[in-house]
Amino acid sequence: MKKTKREFPEHFLWGGAVAANQLEGAWNEDGKGLCIADINEYKGNLPPEKRSNAEMTAAYARELLNDHEKMFPKRYGIDFYHNYPEDIRLLAGLGINSLRTSINWARIYPNGDDAEPNEAGLAFYDRLFDEMAKYHIEPMITISHYEMPLNVALKYNGWYSRETIDMFVKYCETIFRRYRDKVRYWITVNQINLYEHESFNHLGIPADQVENLTEAKYQGLHNELVACARAMKIGREINPDFRFGCMLYHDNAHPETGSSENMMAAIRQNHMQYYFTDMSARGEIPSYMWRFYEENDLHIDITEQDEEDLKNTVDFVSFSYYYTSNVNEAGEKIKNKFIKSANAWGWGLDPVGLRVALNQYWDRYQLPVMVTENGMGFYDKVEEDGSVHDEYRVEFYREHLKQVKEAIYDGVDVAGYYAWGPIDIVSCSSCEMEKRYGFIYVDLDNAMQGSGKRSLKDSYAWMKETIESNGRNL
């Protein structure tokens, strides 16, 4: 009789996850070009839930390039570019054995269409990976994380253009060759399914430079998936030990009621999330997408070579998890009424939903599964002695990690778990510092003012104990 696993695996990847555009800074140093994130403005005059920078026109993007009044926090981040030795040391003290970060595409190819890569950018990541190696921290590298060179968006309409496929594959080949002995794990695109409200931030498609934005999004997504598949083929030729993964924002929704009509509505809604992992893990365009294209009169340029390229599939499936939603019988996504709001931004708290997600991906693909983002932003209060008593963060991670452990007991091959933002960074959607995720506090406010000093929150000691015990303290 085969025994089930009841503990985290011996070689489990206990990680932290960040993104280059949210922490590096040095936006105009050492030959780096402007990336899309560099024109994400802080909209502090709006409510937190309305500060997103996801959509953009080319006209407004060009206007922002000449605006010297607005704040662009991602240009500065937490100055990781200069402080990475100290930050890696602190992260190593947390006990993590893996760090997920991204390579900023615009640091390697400043304009995207450059003939040669920027050596200074390549050298920075050499130094970073060498520093991580000193502490036996395994890099998990996201190749594209909202860091498309701005020129690719404005000149080529981002992923809508097939020219971007060639530029991306060239960028990938460059970093695969450069870091073939330093990086093993690669995620091609961050949260690839966040396209509905991310036509610029993610896909680099300016809304005013295409005739049919919806069609342009789906063409862009197709082109992006083809580019990823081509890149993986090249990567495996360079180093057969490379391991490639796709990554979703877990947006699967539960039916609001128990009716069959509602179940079908949820299945159709969730198809639009599985689309990406189905193509990446199974190597072909799913039949429900052909129906979707037809029913919505979307004319997507798909070649025979594209379909051949897509046969290059991933080694693992990964996803970010924050909370769950419901779908009503009309197919509309609505707030999950069974979970409570847990922070000032209205995010829900649903740890069991993480176990559900892990089981869903394992059942569907039978590939190793990784949670490559999980966390929640909170307002942290700094006491007079500099301490941060964040029991709410400890509770969040304790309850979610318990559910990861349960999924392992269910039989899911969970290979890794990455806490989002193990050190405070600029928020992705709202460009603010006060929405804090980290176990390490960074003394910067929303105006990017402060000493930048790092200090340890109470949750740091708890997470350190959890990792050192391989989750047995849960």
XYZ file of C-alpha atoms in Angstrom:
474
model
C 0.000 0.000 0.000
C 1.399 3.354 -1.061
C 1.702 5.835 1.754
C 0.598 9.424 1.289
C 2.907 12.320 2.090
C 1.977 14.276 5.194
C 4.909 16.700 5.312
C 6.543 19.183 2.996
C 9.021 17.401 0.689
C 12.667 17.317 1.735
C 13.771 19.499 -1.177
C 10.777 21.835 -1.073
C 11.415 25.304 -2.495
C 10.699 27.747 0.318
C 10.821 31.011 -1.563
C 10.052 34.673 -1.722
C 8.823 36.453 -4.855
C 9.432 39.987 -6.147
C 9.631 41.754 -9.504
C 12.471 43.816 -10.905
C 10.228 46.796 -11.713
C 8.920 46.980 -8.145
C 12.200 46.937 -6.257
C 15.292 47.577 -8.399
C 15.067 51.299 -9.112
C 18.018 52.666 -11.148
C 15.544 53.248 -13.952
C 17.957 55.277 -16.090
C 21.337 53.880 -15.007
C 23.884 51.745 -16.833
C 22.182 51.902 -20.201
C 18.723 50.740 -19.121
C 15.861 51.823 -21.361
C 12.373 52.813 -20.275
C 10.033 49.918 -19.631
C 6.261 50.023 -19.346
C 6.369 50.048 -15.536
C 8.471 53.226 -15.563
C 5.415 55.252 -16.581
C 3.092 53.726 -13.967
C 2.056 56.797 -11.994
C 1.079 57.010 -8.342
C -2.522 58.178 -8.124
C -2.686 59.006 -4.447
C -5.711 61.266 -4.885
C -7.870 58.263 -5.817
C -9.249 55.527 -3.528
C -6.844 52.565 -3.247
C -9.013 50.290 -5.387
C -8.990 52.799 -8.283
C -5.261 53.409 -8.643
C -4.553 50.821 -11.337
C -2.313 51.728 -14.288
C -3.319 48.737 -16.394
C -4.775 50.472 -19.482
C -3.042 53.145 -21.522
C -3.136 54.968 -24.834
C 0.015 55.786 -26.756
C -0.932 59.457 -26.644
C -1.098 59.450 -22.838
C 2.082 57.391 -22.554
C 3.973 59.983 -24.599
C 2.452 62.729 -22.472
C 3.747 61.005 -19.330
C 7.258 60.882 -20.787
C 7.380 64.662 -20.619
C 5.579 65.037 -17.295
C 7.854 66.204 -14.488
C 5.094 66.707 -11.901
C 3.660 63.211 -11.511
C 5.253 60.533 -9.345
C 6.530 57.287 -10.844
C 7.557 55.174 -7.824
C 8.639 52.129 -9.812
C 11.495 54.148 -11.240
C 13.026 54.114 -7.773
C 11.663 51.012 -6.034
C 13.606 50.251 -2.853
C 16.939 50.781 -4.652
C 17.640 47.060 -4.715
C 19.955 47.736 -7.668
C 22.463 49.245 -5.254
C 21.402 47.513 -2.019
C 21.032 43.934 -3.245
C 23.951 42.523 -1.165
C 22.283 43.610 2.095
C 18.824 42.562 0.922
C 19.984 39.114 -0.171
C 21.719 38.687 3.188
C 18.494 39.524 5.031
C 16.462 37.218 2.808
C 18.969 34.435 3.376
C 18.536 34.984 7.118
C 14.824 34.352 6.640
C 15.789 30.858 5.553
C 14.472 30.888 1.988
C 16.267 28.591 -0.446
C 14.821 30.194 -3.570
C 14.072 33.739 -4.729
C 11.748 34.500 -7.576
C 12.546 37.766 -9.306
C 12.525 38.999 -12.882
C 15.053 40.179 -15.396
C 14.025 43.619 -16.621
C 13.827 43.210 -20.403
C 14.629 46.915 -20.883
C 17.856 46.498 -18.899
C 19.057 43.900 -21.434
C 17.601 45.334 -24.653
C 16.827 48.999 -23.839
C 14.624 49.506 -26.893
C 13.676 45.909 -27.554
C 14.862 46.058 -31.154
C 18.536 46.768 -30.362
C 21.108 44.885 -32.421
C 23.191 43.976 -29.364
C 22.346 43.503 -25.678
C 23.380 45.984 -23.008
C 26.416 44.474 -21.293
C 26.008 46.562 -18.139
C 22.512 45.138 -17.659
C 23.699 41.579 -18.151
C 26.540 42.157 -15.699
C 24.140 43.348 -12.992
C 22.246 40.063 -13.039
C 25.540 38.164 -13.023
C 26.381 39.928 -9.767
C 22.918 39.314 -8.354
C 22.938 35.583 -9.143
C 26.456 35.237 -7.765
C 25.333 36.888 -4.528
C 22.372 34.530 -4.291
C 24.656 31.544 -4.888
C 26.776 32.547 -1.864
C 23.744 31.802 0.311
C 22.585 28.761 -1.692
C 19.479 30.599 -2.889
C 18.068 29.099 -6.098
C 16.916 31.731 -8.621
C 13.417 31.375 -10.067
C 13.463 33.894 -12.908
C 10.440 35.483 -14.539
C 11.427 36.505 -18.055
C 8.579 38.971 -18.651
C 7.006 40.767 -15.671
C 5.444 44.043 -16.935
C 8.917 45.162 -18.095
C 8.520 45.276 -21.851
C 10.686 48.058 -23.319
C 8.379 51.032 -23.820
C 9.606 51.406 -27.382
C 8.190 47.970 -28.246
C 4.752 49.102 -27.074
C 4.758 52.494 -28.785
C 6.518 51.530 -32.018
C 5.298 47.970 -32.569
C 2.027 47.817 -30.556
C 3.556 45.299 -28.186
C 2.473 41.683 -28.440
C -0.056 42.534 -31.152
C 2.860 42.556 -33.592
C 4.550 39.367 -34.754
C 7.802 41.312 -34.750
C 7.641 41.194 -30.956
C 7.843 37.392 -31.096
C 11.291 37.623 -32.687
C 12.453 40.337 -30.270
C 11.344 38.302 -27.254
C 12.944 35.087 -28.505
C 16.199 36.958 -29.114
C 16.060 38.380 -25.573
C 15.403 34.908 -24.159
C 18.267 33.321 -26.066
C 20.594 36.040 -24.783
C 19.769 35.444 -21.123
C 19.627 31.658 -21.512
C 23.163 31.612 -22.876
C 24.456 34.145 -20.374
C 23.004 32.474 -17.280
C 22.935 28.838 -18.398
C 25.036 27.826 -15.386
C 23.391 30.194 -12.873
C 19.652 29.813 -13.405
C 17.730 26.573 -13.709
C 14.084 27.577 -13.135
C 12.351 29.944 -15.571
C 8.810 31.349 -15.695
C 8.151 32.772 -19.142
C 5.441 35.344 -18.332
C 4.018 36.644 -15.066
C 0.282 36.070 -14.580
C -0.294 35.637 -18.298
C -4.078 35.502 -17.905
C -4.324 39.050 -16.508
C -5.184 40.387 -19.936
C -8.722 41.687 -19.583
C -7.618 44.872 -17.819
C -3.927 44.694 -18.723
C -3.778 45.371 -22.452
C -0.955 47.862 -21.925
C 0.831 46.849 -18.707
C 1.022 43.217 -19.747
C 0.628 43.102 -23.524
C 1.988 46.543 -24.396
C -0.946 47.252 -26.720
C -1.913 50.958 -26.731
C -5.706 51.259 -26.890
C -5.569 54.055 -29.465
C -3.307 52.275 -31.957
C -5.522 49.295 -32.814
C -8.984 49.171 -34.386
C -10.402 46.317 -32.318
C -8.845 46.174 -28.853
C -10.487 42.895 -27.870
C -9.240 41.159 -30.998
C -5.823 42.748 -30.547
C -5.606 41.352 -27.005
C -6.302 37.789 -28.113
C -3.915 38.095 -31.032
C -1.323 39.429 -28.611
C -1.901 36.538 -26.219
C -1.540 34.043 -29.046
C 1.681 35.672 -30.208
C 3.001 35.689 -26.652
C 2.291 31.985 -26.142
C 3.973 31.137 -29.451
C 7.018 33.191 -28.451
C 7.233 31.398 -25.100
C 7.052 28.001 -26.773
C 9.780 28.911 -29.269
C 11.957 30.273 -26.484
C 11.588 27.100 -24.411
C 12.740 24.998 -27.357
C 15.873 27.123 -27.692
C 16.413 27.084 -23.932
C 16.402 23.305 -23.775
C 18.930 23.169 -26.593
C 21.208 25.497 -24.611
C 20.781 23.608 -21.334
C 18.679 20.428 -21.131
C 18.507 20.881 -17.332
C 16.461 24.072 -17.621
C 12.981 23.784 -16.126
C 10.254 25.973 -17.586
C 6.928 26.891 -16.056
C 3.847 28.874 -16.977
C 2.204 31.142 -14.437
C -1.391 32.184 -13.911
C -3.126 34.607 -11.638
C -5.507 32.106 -10.064
C -8.825 33.559 -11.121
C -10.953 30.444 -11.232
C -14.341 31.166 -9.732
C -16.804 29.016 -7.798
C -20.474 28.886 -8.874
C -22.675 31.117 -6.750
C -25.407 28.480 -6.460
C -25.607 24.739 -7.014
C -27.649 24.845 -10.222
C -26.361 23.109 -13.345
C -26.744 26.364 -15.271
C -24.523 28.101 -12.748
C -21.997 25.247 -12.891
C -21.840 25.590 -16.661
C -21.367 29.340 -16.389
C -18.460 28.751 -14.011
C -16.904 26.156 -16.323
C -17.020 28.574 -19.261
C -15.592 31.398 -17.192
C -12.800 29.189 -15.896
C -11.991 27.992 -19.411
C -10.754 31.526 -20.060
C -8.214 31.017 -17.273
C -7.239 27.438 -18.152
C -6.720 28.531 -21.766
C -3.145 29.532 -20.995
C -2.138 26.507 -18.961
C -3.940 24.177 -21.381
C -1.884 25.535 -24.271
C 1.343 25.656 -22.268
C 1.006 22.208 -20.678
C -0.845 20.294 -23.400
C 0.685 21.898 -26.458
C -2.373 22.772 -28.508
C -5.158 25.317 -28.764
C -8.140 23.913 -26.812
C -11.374 23.354 -28.680
C -13.313 25.731 -26.443
C -11.059 28.576 -27.623
C -11.836 27.902 -31.285
C -15.502 28.178 -30.310
C -14.810 31.380 -28.374
C -13.055 32.956 -31.375
C -15.968 32.014 -33.629
C -18.745 33.168 -31.295
C -17.042 36.500 -30.710
C -16.094 37.055 -34.365
C -12.381 37.257 -33.504
C -10.051 36.791 -36.453
C -6.796 35.512 -34.983
C -3.796 34.951 -37.240
C -2.725 31.382 -36.413
C -0.253 29.654 -38.688
C 0.664 25.984 -39.065
C 4.109 26.861 -37.737
C 2.492 28.412 -34.654
C 0.661 25.173 -33.927
C 3.889 23.224 -34.338
C 5.756 25.611 -32.032
C 3.103 25.282 -29.340
C 4.004 21.594 -28.930
C 6.949 22.749 -26.798
C 5.353 22.441 -23.375
C 6.225 23.400 -19.789
C 7.751 21.283 -17.019
C 5.659 22.717 -14.188
C 2.565 24.826 -13.602
C 2.635 27.783 -11.227
C 0.183 30.402 -10.093
C -0.381 33.348 -7.799
C -3.142 33.023 -5.239
C -4.875 35.794 -3.336
C -8.604 35.042 -2.954
C -11.596 33.520 -4.763
C -14.655 34.845 -6.574
C -18.098 33.578 -7.536
C -19.810 33.356 -10.905
C -23.554 33.851 -11.199
C -25.831 32.127 -13.703
C -25.359 34.992 -16.169
C -21.633 34.252 -16.251
C -20.713 37.438 -14.359
C -17.893 37.300 -11.860
C -18.962 38.640 -8.472
C -17.522 38.889 -4.969
C -17.444 35.611 -3.061
C -20.058 36.147 -0.363
C -18.618 33.312 1.736
C -15.329 35.037 2.501
C -14.634 38.155 4.515
C -12.593 41.187 3.530
C -9.214 41.092 5.226
C -7.461 44.318 4.279
C -8.086 47.967 3.414
C -8.144 47.196 -0.303
C -11.133 44.889 -0.010
C -9.249 41.647 -0.636
C -10.887 38.522 0.711
C -9.374 35.841 2.923
C -9.890 32.276 1.698
C -7.048 29.906 2.660
C -9.015 26.752 1.764
C -9.339 28.150 -1.750
C -5.591 27.644 -2.101
C -5.964 23.927 -1.406
C -8.775 23.809 -3.960
C -6.576 25.506 -6.550
C -3.634 23.162 -5.969
C -5.886 20.145 -6.415
C -7.453 21.581 -9.557
C -4.135 22.165 -11.310
C -2.727 18.791 -10.238
C -5.843 16.914 -11.351
C -5.843 18.673 -14.710
C -2.163 18.464 -15.645
C -0.369 15.925 -13.425
C 2.664 18.204 -13.445
C 4.539 19.610 -10.441
C 2.671 22.643 -9.101
C 4.190 25.726 -7.461
C 2.547 28.602 -5.640
C 4.793 31.347 -6.981
C 2.918 34.212 -5.319
C 0.859 34.326 -2.162
C 0.500 37.231 0.201
C -1.650 40.141 1.301
C -0.913 43.833 1.641
C -1.470 45.494 5.012
C -0.885 48.870 6.626
C 1.960 48.282 9.091
C 2.428 50.402 12.202
C 6.008 51.119 13.277
C 6.368 51.369 17.047
C 8.632 53.913 18.765
C 11.363 51.311 19.145
C 11.161 50.549 15.395
C 9.395 47.221 15.762
C 6.416 46.053 13.673
C 4.030 43.680 15.442
C 2.299 42.017 12.489
C 0.477 39.017 13.934
C -2.106 39.488 11.131
C 0.623 38.589 8.604
C 1.668 35.552 10.635
C -1.961 34.419 10.748
C -2.288 34.854 6.983
C 0.738 32.717 6.185
C 0.015 30.139 8.882
C -3.469 29.450 7.541
C -2.396 29.347 3.884
C 0.595 27.107 4.524
C -1.635 24.717 6.461
C -3.704 24.359 3.310
C -0.604 23.762 1.173
C 0.292 20.974 3.592
C -3.219 19.539 3.264
C -2.900 19.579 -0.539
C 0.356 17.630 -0.258
C -1.520 15.109 1.914
C -4.191 15.005 -0.833
C -1.460 13.767 -3.168
C -0.674 17.000 -5.006
C 2.965 17.292 -6.122
C 3.576 20.744 -4.629
C 7.191 21.627 -5.429
C 7.433 25.146 -3.992
C 5.784 28.034 -2.191
C 6.810 31.684 -2.655
C 5.620 34.418 -0.318
C 4.881 37.523 -2.325
C 7.007 40.465 -1.309
C 9.248 39.028 1.440
C 10.665 42.555 1.610
C 8.493 45.663 1.228
C 8.328 46.829 -2.394
C 6.263 49.236 -4.505
C 2.765 47.817 -5.030
C 2.138 46.550 -8.548
C -1.340 47.932 -9.153
C -1.428 51.051 -6.983
C 2.255 52.133 -7.024
C 2.303 52.757 -3.281
C 4.641 51.688 -0.492
C 2.064 51.659 2.313
C 0.476 48.497 0.932
C 3.107 46.335 2.588
C 3.659 42.607 2.152
C 7.138 42.030 3.530
C 8.695 40.312 6.504
C 11.343 43.042 6.144
C 10.253 46.661 6.609
C 11.663 49.333 4.284
C 11.497 52.913 5.553
C 9.933 54.616 2.518
C 6.511 56.240 2.235
C 4.162 56.694 -0.713
C 6.111 59.780 -1.798
C 9.244 57.580 -1.791
C 10.606 59.631 1.092
C 12.443 58.046 4.016
C 15.769 56.580 5.025
C 15.319 53.343 3.089
C 16.530 51.514 6.202
C 15.635 47.841 6.461
C 14.310 46.327 9.715
C 12.757 43.003 10.667
C 9.058 42.624 11.483
C 7.788 40.069 13.993
C 6.659 37.874 11.098
C 10.311 37.463 10.021
C 11.117 35.316 13.056
C 7.956 33.242 12.615
C 8.612 32.563 8.926
C 12.238 31.708 9.699
C 11.093 29.116 12.231
C 8.546 27.729 9.761
C 11.133 27.247 7.039
C 13.761 25.828 9.395
C 11.264 23.259 10.659
C 10.137 22.502 7.070
C 6.622 23.473 8.125
C 6.420 21.123 11.085
C 5.559 24.041 13.403
C 2.265 24.526 11.556
